[in-house]
Amino acid sequence: MQKISLLVCLFILFFSQQSLALSLHKLISDGAVMQRGVEIPLSGNSEHAITVFLDGNKIANATPVEGKWSVILPPQKAGGPHVLEIHTNQGEQIKVEDIFFGDVFLTSGQSNMELTIARTEEAFPKDVALANYPLIREFTVPDRYNFNHPQDDLESGHWRSATPDNIRQLSAVAYYTARQIHLQEGVPIGIVNASLGGSPIEAWLSKEALSKYPEWLEKVEPYKDAKYIEQIEQKNSENNNYWYGELNKRDAGLNANPQWSTEALDHSDWQVMEVPGFPELESKDGNFIGSWWLRKTIQVSESMAEQDSILRLGRIINADETYVNGKKVGNTTYQYPPRRYKVPAGTLHAGENTIAIRVINGGGKTQILKDKPYYIGNDEWRISLKGPWHYKQASTMPPGESTVFVRWQPLGLYNAMIAPISQYPVKGAFWFQGESNVGRYKDYGDKLTTMIADWRKAYSNAELPFVVIQLANFLDRDDKPQESAWAGIRAQQAMVSEQENVGLAVTIDLGEYNDIHPVNKRTVGERAALAMRKLVYNPNLPASGPVVKEVTQQNNALLVSFSDPANHLALSESGHNGFELADEDGKFHWAKVELTDQGIKLSHPDIVKPTAVRYAWANNPVAGLYNLYNLPAVPFEKSVN
């Protein structure tokens, strides 16, 4: 018993000493950019009294309370590099090097903010090749959740500079935003990027903020139990393993001899489809669940076969496994990532070669989407893969059980990704999120307003500038006016941007109808930077496109005036330019559009008394109105005054 008691005491002593070892907040690490001109809280753990030095000069002393210490670093001017040191009176020491003071910005949201430069490099190769901005630095907050309490520090993380070694790992929107501000303002720029793909806004709200929405706060309770989370994740894993295991058992292509991935297989009796396009498969109302295969034969010369090449397969709904001459060259587990598979030299051979694709679909209309790249090749040669392919259905499956995504539940991301960074002062915040809330957009503006106030409180800055990046255009374009949830959430975002110290970056012309992750993050970042620069550097900057001011009736037409002078307005194309008129029954029709000395005149031959006007009110609207700075008008819906 005495031995056991001694072991327990040693165990407790060891871990208590471990927890009290000298530490410093993870954000304050080598290469950090810290906010200039404000006091910077420094904190960490220590068992002993500490002294803080900046560039060898003593800044402060502190005696830990219950193992935690904190001091204030006085305001500093922009510049660097600086060295920060923390010493204890027992000889422990932390040294943080290459610190610069400048302007720091928080960037947050879901996948379009998280998306890295690696995903946009193909569209902007020179931006990557020429990236050498050592004074633009990003700290990527680890994707974590915590449902029990706000954390006071992060588990890990480090600063990366926008240089060739790191550039592909930086958030594309954050980088282009930072680059624009850095070039215009001439100071070091730090980005603290706390984003997570698929996350709804409720996951980013604190417990106090969620108390306004009791139904969402209730959802948190079960997730406070680690065993409950473990059970969910175990069930997700079991369901996933069972479904894919059963799929593989049923897949005729995997169980055939030879398998359908094999180069020598004769597929001449398979059906033929055009790529891009839709296969004809067993389905109910177009809802196919199961797997199917495509195969195509191409001719390659000996010199082509001796070179490395890239296989580009655009976008496939949903997952794929791809083979070249029987060798697996890549796979993608869901529809959105670009399929860009490396084909090493020697995989191809002179003469006939076979590409085989196994497509797995868990529901909905499976297809090979149009207006995406389909080819194999490199900078010297390229073979188009559009056109006829042979295909064959391999299996059908019942629907799988729904996956419960723990990381997207309310409160968790705030506690683990916002709370622990909120003591690190920032100049402003960028928010790019909303796709996961489109289906319930009507209270989004209220929640976004609540979130902004919530984060401002956490940062102890009631006037913290926010820029909301409006959702881009997406999905097929409508041939007639329709109701639109995407337009609804954009309207909510625009409404929030009317508040004090909140800006809006409009991106309705920067999306792709067939991709929820459009690649033009450069213009998104530049517009977001412009909106922030107006808030924090120069209030006279023209940072917005035309904003509707007034709608008045003139006979059977409507006159719409905007914030921009009439001679600053430009229509981008012929036709309705995204404008709709409502008749007396409230039904909308495309409008005839004329530029006038006062703004825009709208009419319709069948509408005698128009009652309302909408602009760019669609999932994928026509962005038809710009100002002389080439900024698109803000979408709106407005009744006649």
PDB file of N, CA, C and O in Angstrom, residues 55 163 210 216 602:
ATOM      1  N   ASP A  55      14.080  42.911 -26.784  1.00  0.00           N
ATOM      2  CA  ASP A  55      15.374  43.345 -27.319  1.00  0.00           C
ATOM      3  C   ASP A  55      16.377  43.620 -26.196  1.00  0.00           C
ATOM      4  O   ASP A  55      17.152  44.583 -26.231  1.00  0.00           O
ATOM      5  N   THR A 163       6.247  33.400 -48.478  1.00  0.00           N
ATOM      6  CA  THR A 163       7.441  33.194 -49.279  1.00  0.00           C
ATOM      7  C   THR A 163       7.310  31.859 -50.004  1.00  0.00           C
ATOM      8  O   THR A 163       6.403  31.062 -49.692  1.00  0.00           O
ATOM      9  N   LEU A 210     -25.183  32.284 -27.579  1.00  0.00           N
ATOM     10  CA  LEU A 210     -26.150  31.237 -27.903  1.00  0.00           C
ATOM     11  C   LEU A 210     -27.352  31.245 -26.974  1.00  0.00           C
ATOM     12  O   LEU A 210     -28.406  30.687 -27.312  1.00  0.00           O
ATOM     13  N   TRP A 216     -30.630  26.181 -29.907  1.00  0.00           N
ATOM     14  CA  TRP A 216     -29.266  25.839 -30.302  1.00  0.00           C
ATOM     15  C   TRP A 216     -28.399  25.551 -29.077  1.00  0.00           C
ATOM     16  O   TRP A 216     -27.536  24.673 -29.117  1.00  0.00           O
ATOM     17  N   LEU A 602     -36.675  51.496 -65.010  1.00  0.00           N
ATOM     18  CA  LEU A 602     -37.098  50.119 -65.221  1.00  0.00           C
ATOM     19  C   LEU A 602     -38.554  50.075 -65.655  1.00  0.00           C
ATOM     20  O   LEU A 602     -39.402  50.776 -65.095  1.00  0.00           O
TER      21      LEU A 602
END
